[in-house]
Amino acid sequence: MRPSSAWLRNHTYLVPLVLLVVAVALNYYFQPNFFQPRVLNGNLRVMLPLMVLAAGQALVIIAGGIDLSVGAMVSLVNVLLVTLVTRESGPPEVLLAVGAALLVGAAAGAVNGLCVAYLRLQPIVTTYATSFLFSGVALAVLPRPGGALPRALTTFYRSAPLGVPATAYGIALLLLLWVVLRRTRFVQYLYAVGGNAAAARASGVRVAFTRFLSYVTMGLFAALSAMMLTLSTGSGNSRLGDAMTLPSIVAVVLGGTRLAGGQGGVVGAVIGVAVLTIIRNLITFSNVPTWYQTLFDAVVILLALAGPGIVQLIRGRRA
Amino acid sequence: MPDRDPPASTPEPLLSARGIAKRYGAVRALEEASLSVRAGEVVALLGANGSGKSTLGKIITGITRPDAGTLTFDGAPLHLSEPAQARRRGITAVYQELSLVPDLSVAENVWLGHEPVRRGGIDRRTMKGRTAELLASFAGVFSVPVEPDTLVDSLPPSERQLVEVVKALAWRPRLLVLDEATASLDARQVDRLFELVRGWREGGMAVVFVSHRMNEIFRVADRAVVLRNGVTVGERRIGEVDEQELVQLMTGGGAVAAIALEGHDAPGAAAAPPGATEAPVVLELRRFASGVVAPLDLTLRQGELVGVGGLQGQGQSRLLLALFGAVPHQGEVRLEGAPVAFRNPRQALRAGVAYVPGDRNREGLLPVRPILENLQLPNWRRYGTPLRMERARRDAAAVVADLDVRLASLDEPVANLSGGNAQKVVIGKWLSRRPKLLLLDDPTKGVDVNAKAELYRLLARLQAQGTTILFHSSDDAELLGLCQRVLVMQDGRVTATLEGDTLDQRHLVAAAMGAQGAGAA
Ligand SMILES: Nc1ncnc2c1ncn2[C@@H]1O[C@H](COP(=O)(O)OP(=O)(O)OP(=O)(O)O)[C@@H](O)[C@H]1O
Ligand SMILES: [Mg+2]
């Protein structure tokens, strides 16, 4: 059966999926050992933290917002983790650190949420400003890069229980979490608020509270992302997450989520991260300067913003 | 079976469309549609919701391209690839989903795309002057002041509609399509529009007129063309046909209950619970006021259906919004005896109050979301965590069937529905809730005869179950046919309450016009 257009529209990740297949094929062409477990693991380890972050970003964007402070939140949680945990720490300290990380992530998200949802400040400006706040605190917590995690943890992150990389389990869990979340009122309300806030309000949705929660959730995802990243690097750096902000947005956009809100999903964002990471690989292989990566990110966002207009331009001539 | 009459064979038609077909994915919007209009003729285009009227209108004006069929205009084939081309040829339209830019002024909207220029710049003075001239044709019937500089965003739906007409006129059209241009207008505004239409007809303009209010068809049209499921199924001269026959053509015959034809036959009055005056009081207002709404007292009993009428924009919508907690109010409200003060719609909903907004695109719908989610938005609470999606889908399907919404699938975005079908979704999301108090702000605008009948039946069912209904309508026939009592508002005050002997057309019109002279001065 030919997929109907409605079906396609509700499965927005299909287009990025095609992109992913193309990107993987290209990568395989340049790097024939791409599918070797060691190489694959290396790629997945890089991808997972960004996937978690992009998943949170997708939720915020669906609800009609955007968060430019995610990178700084990741940095903040990262330095917090390495100050609370040392190479000698046992499970109690680690658990405490995880709890503290989630708390700080949620608190940082709550600051954004308060400003955007209740004080009605512009999300872009607000989160750009709070990103400096979070970065500042991170720098104060850990002025110089350093710190270390218990070896067992970093080894676990690189391990492959039952022959499957630990990070692959992480990705599966992330997708499972989305499947569960998708069937909650909270996520229905995120789509409704992003789709038309006035109509959502008239239908009894607590619009401001939903927006607030979207940022708090983003904070939690940022904390989770920071944990993965810290497992991957094994140390702390107050600027570690900074470079993740733009890619988190690009991945969401690549995944078929409209920046205008009300549409899209986490599956697309996760695939978007994979596409993005592989394209970075390709750029590395082709020996072009790395600023091409930034150029690429910028072009993707521009296309995403202009996309609907371009489609209309093309279709308007025919339809 | 299509019994297409041969086109009435007097002078050459100005526009003729033959065998037009248009598909959207799996949906056939038009299959075999034909329409011709002569200069100086008003043709009514009739059909149920989703029958393809708007699509045909968009094809004539170059917004949409047909998959098949031919258009001729002024004797020559017409190929349109964009609306600007149609406009240059003298074809414009007033579209059902309004096309005004809210953040621009009236004048800027009216001249958008053909601003008068002088010495390389926009000539704002001419622009305003000519807008004022055009607006003058509706002088005296605006419910709020409309000036060339007025921001469109500040206008109620009826005034936007009139500005939309003015915008179309600014192109000096030879052929004008009015797609449900009267749906949110009050009686006085419709009268004025029809006077103008008759004038244009004298001047040789061709008009295609779409409306679900049957009486309007008989007042203004010369000929009626009926679409059913995208096929032109008949064409009649207005003098030689009655409403019954047209409705039968639209719906395909027998199945139509006569109930839809006349507001008077609607089941409202009959369904009133016996001894309604003894029924318990549901809503009690004491010196209730909000914005333009002046302090008023009101008592509504269980199962009552009370109408709110008057000219458009006299505070009716504001009254309903305030009752729903969407805008602040003063004074006392008691719901089933208990004092309440809703500060937001959520509190009102929780207390059993539901509201169908008057502006479906602003407050009624999530255009990009699927129909399923639109219908269930106020109701998710009922489906537990995790949400039982299968049940939600079944319930939504039942509502859709109840209201006969024409759709391809529940997963389709609501934006793809025809205007009337979208309106049914706006109403449908409240139907499964059995509210204590249902507030309706002009809910049948753009809804076809059959669906109106269905809605009336639903209202009667809700009433019988004890729901109290406060119902604003811009359609007088509907108020008269459905309500036991009608409050007439003017300038934010309830100037008359009609019931029993006084509840008739004459009193309604008189009360609506009321102390108009004094009010306007
Ligand atoms: N852009 C679109 N995408 C998909 N389907 C569409 C689109 N536009 C219209 N349709 C479908 O085409 C059919 C005809 O729609 P149209 O708007 O022409 O109906 P209509 O006769 O104007 O109805 P109404 O009286 O409700 O305004 C409907 O079933 C509608 O769902
Ligand atoms: Mg229509």
Coordinates of C-alpha atoms in Angstrom, one line a residue, chain A residues 2 4-7 9-11 62 179-207 209 258 261-264 315-319, chain B residues 22 25-26 63-65 81-82 324-327 343-346 349 355 357 360-370 373 377-378 380-381 384-390 409 411-413 416 429-430:
Chain A
R2 CA 1.2 3.5 -0.8
S4 CA -0.9 8.1 2.6
S5 CA 0.2 11.6 3.1
A6 CA -1.4 11.7 6.6
W7 CA 0.6 8.7 7.6
R9 CA 3.1 13.4 8.2
N10 CA 2.6 11.6 11.5
H11 CA 5.8 9.7 11.0
I62 CA 7.5 20.9 19.9
V179 CA 7.3 5.6 23.4
V180 CA 6.1 5.8 27.0
L181 CA 6.1 9.6 27.1
R182 CA 4.2 9.8 23.8
R183 CA 1.2 8.2 25.6
T184 CA 1.0 10.8 28.4
R185 CA -1.2 13.8 28.7
F186 CA 2.0 15.9 29.2
V187 CA 3.2 15.2 25.6
Q188 CA -0.2 15.7 24.1
Y189 CA -0.3 19.1 25.8
L190 CA 3.2 19.9 24.5
Y191 CA 1.9 19.4 20.9
A192 CA -1.3 21.3 21.7
V193 CA 0.6 24.3 23.2
G194 CA 3.0 24.4 20.3
G195 CA 0.2 23.9 17.8
N196 CA -2.0 26.7 18.9
A197 CA -1.6 28.1 22.5
A198 CA -4.9 30.0 22.4
A199 CA -6.9 26.9 21.4
A200 CA -5.1 24.8 24.0
R201 CA -6.0 27.3 26.7
A202 CA -9.6 27.3 25.6
S203 CA -9.6 23.5 25.8
G204 CA -8.5 23.7 29.4
V205 CA -4.8 23.1 29.0
R206 CA -2.6 24.9 31.5
V207 CA -0.5 26.5 28.9
F209 CA 2.6 25.3 33.3
R258 CA 9.2 22.3 12.7
G261 CA 6.3 24.1 17.1
G262 CA 3.4 21.6 17.2
Q263 CA 5.0 19.0 15.1
G264 CA 7.8 16.5 15.1
R315 CA 4.3 23.5 -5.1
G316 CA 2.5 26.8 -5.5
R317 CA 3.5 26.8 -9.2
R318 CA 1.9 23.4 -9.7
A319 CA -0.6 22.6 -6.9
Chain B
K22 CA -8.9 18.0 -8.1
G25 CA -3.8 12.5 -1.9
A26 CA -6.6 10.0 -1.5
I63 CA -5.0 29.7 -5.8
T64 CA -5.2 26.0 -6.7
R65 CA -4.6 24.3 -10.0
S81 CA -0.7 29.7 -12.3
E82 CA -1.1 32.2 -9.4
F324 CA -15.9 30.7 30.6
G325 CA -13.2 32.4 32.7
A326 CA -11.2 33.4 29.6
V327 CA -11.5 37.1 30.4
R343 CA -10.0 32.8 36.6
N344 CA -9.2 30.6 33.6
P345 CA -11.0 28.2 31.3
R346 CA -9.5 25.3 33.1
L349 CA -14.1 23.2 32.5
Y355 CA -17.3 26.6 25.4
P357 CA -15.4 29.6 20.4
R360 CA -12.3 28.6 15.1
N361 CA -8.9 29.3 13.7
R362 CA -7.9 31.4 16.7
E363 CA -9.3 29.5 19.6
G364 CA -10.9 26.4 18.2
L365 CA -8.2 24.3 16.5
L366 CA -4.7 23.1 16.4
P367 CA -4.4 23.2 12.6
V368 CA -1.2 21.1 12.3
R369 CA -2.3 18.4 14.7
P370 CA -4.4 15.4 13.7
E373 CA -5.9 15.0 18.9
L377 CA -7.7 17.7 23.6
P378 CA -10.1 18.6 26.4
W380 CA -7.4 13.3 27.7
R381 CA -7.9 13.1 31.4
G384 CA -5.7 7.4 32.0
T385 CA -1.9 7.1 32.0
P386 CA -0.6 5.7 29.7
L387 CA -3.3 7.1 27.5
R388 CA -5.6 4.3 26.2
M389 CA -5.2 5.4 22.6
E390 CA -7.5 2.7 21.1
S409 CA -8.5 9.6 8.4
D411 CA -4.7 11.2 11.6
E412 CA -5.1 13.8 9.0
P413 CA -4.3 17.4 10.2
N416 CA -7.0 19.8 5.5
K429 CA -14.7 17.9 21.1
W430 CA -17.2 19.0 23.7

